[in-house]
Amino acid sequence: MYFAALLARTEDGWEASDTELDDVETLSDLADLAREASPDEDTVLVLIEQEDAWFGVVRVDGEEDPRIYVSDAAAAARSSYGEILLTDELLGRDPDDGDDLDALDLDGTEDGDSDDDEADDGDPVAASGEAVPHGPVGDAQILDDLGVSEKELRSLATDAVTEIAEALGASETLETVR
């Protein structure tokens, strides 16, 4: 089961809204969705959690490129929402080596199951044929200026989205959309 929410920072504090990711197919789509949540180009956080398997944070500051942190890339790779976050750049790959991720069907809902390959040991294999690393990937300092250090972020496991919201002072706001 997934939970996804947008937290938009305003001059009055954080505003939360739950979000439906069914129509989001690319990181660009997700960034656009986040930007729509804040007309003043303030900081918007997209928090995605799949039970206790993995969580992701996407930070959008105005028109800047989104910053991403994923707690467990291998677990996220087995998820259609996680695949949106696991870009070639995030995984340290040359995008010219594999298929264009924007052109892939990432939600796995059309024509039955997803076409993702699985290695013999159960590790997800990306479109380029390379295994996705276990453990965290991305910008672990994504929330440093908001009061969540790299060490704290990396130590989160269960209820990560709730703990992030508590550290930001937005737990009550987030609970209204949970």
Short mmCIF file of N, CA, C and O in Angstrom, two decimals, residues 11 15 30 42 46 48 50 59 63 75 78 81-82 86 89 97 124-125 129 132 138 153 155 162 176:
data_model
loop_
_atom_site.label_atom_id
_atom_site.label_comp_id
_atom_site.label_asym_id
_atom_site.label_seq_id
_atom_site.Cartn_x
_atom_site.Cartn_y
_atom_site.Cartn_z
N GLU A 11 4.15 31.05 3.66
CA GLU A 11 4.53 31.99 4.73
C GLU A 11 3.78 31.69 6.02
O GLU A 11 4.20 32.10 7.10
N GLU A 15 1.44 23.43 4.16
CA GLU A 15 0.11 23.00 3.73
C GLU A 15 0.25 21.63 3.09
O GLU A 15 1.14 21.42 2.27
N LEU A 30 5.82 14.56 -12.15
CA LEU A 30 5.76 14.70 -10.70
C LEU A 30 6.20 16.10 -10.27
O LEU A 30 5.57 16.72 -9.40
N ASP A 42 7.30 28.40 -3.82
CA ASP A 42 7.92 28.00 -2.56
C ASP A 42 8.35 26.55 -2.65
O ASP A 42 8.06 25.85 -3.61
N VAL A 46 7.39 16.23 -2.11
CA VAL A 46 6.53 15.10 -2.43
C VAL A 46 7.05 13.95 -1.59
O VAL A 46 8.22 13.57 -1.71
N ILE A 48 6.58 10.03 -0.61
CA ILE A 48 5.99 8.78 -1.07
C ILE A 48 6.50 7.68 -0.18
O ILE A 48 7.70 7.60 0.10
N GLN A 50 5.93 3.36 0.64
CA GLN A 50 5.28 2.07 0.43
C GLN A 50 5.48 1.27 1.70
O GLN A 50 6.57 0.75 1.95
N ARG A 59 12.06 17.01 -3.73
CA ARG A 59 11.97 18.43 -3.35
C ARG A 59 12.01 19.28 -4.61
O ARG A 59 12.91 19.15 -5.44
N GLU A 63 11.48 26.70 -10.11
CA GLU A 63 11.75 26.10 -11.41
C GLU A 63 13.05 25.28 -11.42
O GLU A 63 13.46 24.79 -12.47
N ALA A 75 14.24 -1.82 -3.53
CA ALA A 75 12.83 -1.98 -3.19
C ALA A 75 11.96 -1.05 -4.03
O ALA A 75 10.90 -1.44 -4.51
N ARG A 78 11.00 -2.10 -7.63
CA ARG A 78 9.92 -3.07 -7.78
C ARG A 78 8.55 -2.40 -7.73
O ARG A 78 7.53 -3.08 -7.75
N TYR A 81 5.71 3.47 -8.69
CA TYR A 81 5.98 4.83 -8.22
C TYR A 81 7.47 5.02 -7.97
O TYR A 81 8.01 6.09 -8.24
N GLY A 82 8.12 4.01 -7.47
CA GLY A 82 9.55 4.10 -7.24
C GLY A 82 10.32 4.26 -8.53
O GLY A 82 11.30 5.00 -8.60
N LEU A 86 13.62 6.75 -9.87
CA LEU A 86 14.93 6.16 -10.13
C LEU A 86 15.40 6.48 -11.55
O LEU A 86 15.46 5.63 -12.42
N GLU A 89 20.21 9.48 -13.98
CA GLU A 89 21.09 10.41 -13.27
C GLU A 89 21.18 10.04 -11.79
O GLU A 89 22.27 10.03 -11.22
N ASP A 97 22.98 5.16 -22.59
CA ASP A 97 23.26 3.72 -22.62
C ASP A 97 22.02 2.86 -22.64
O ASP A 97 22.06 1.71 -23.05
N PRO A 124 15.98 -6.25 -8.76
CA PRO A 124 15.44 -5.61 -9.94
C PRO A 124 16.56 -5.27 -10.92
O PRO A 124 17.67 -4.96 -10.54
N VAL A 125 16.23 -5.34 -12.19
CA VAL A 125 17.18 -4.99 -13.23
C VAL A 125 16.57 -3.83 -14.02
O VAL A 125 15.43 -3.90 -14.45
N GLY A 129 19.70 -2.99 -18.18
CA GLY A 129 20.24 -4.30 -17.85
C GLY A 129 21.13 -4.28 -16.62
O GLY A 129 21.68 -5.30 -16.25
N VAL A 132 19.90 -2.54 -9.87
CA VAL A 132 19.69 -1.35 -9.07
C VAL A 132 20.30 -1.62 -7.69
O VAL A 132 20.08 -2.68 -7.11
N GLY A 138 20.52 9.05 -4.03
CA GLY A 138 20.04 10.41 -4.18
C GLY A 138 20.69 11.37 -3.20
O GLY A 138 21.73 11.09 -2.60
N LEU A 153 17.90 11.32 8.16
CA LEU A 153 17.17 10.82 7.01
C LEU A 153 17.55 9.38 6.70
O LEU A 153 16.70 8.53 6.46
N SER A 155 18.62 7.18 8.71
CA SER A 155 18.25 6.26 9.79
C SER A 155 16.76 5.94 9.82
O SER A 155 16.34 5.02 10.52
N THR A 162 5.85 10.14 8.37
CA THR A 162 5.37 10.75 9.61
C THR A 162 6.50 11.40 10.38
O THR A 162 6.37 12.53 10.87
N THR A 176 -4.03 15.38 8.44
CA THR A 176 -5.33 15.75 7.90
C THR A 176 -5.58 15.13 6.53
O THR A 176 -6.73 14.98 6.12
#
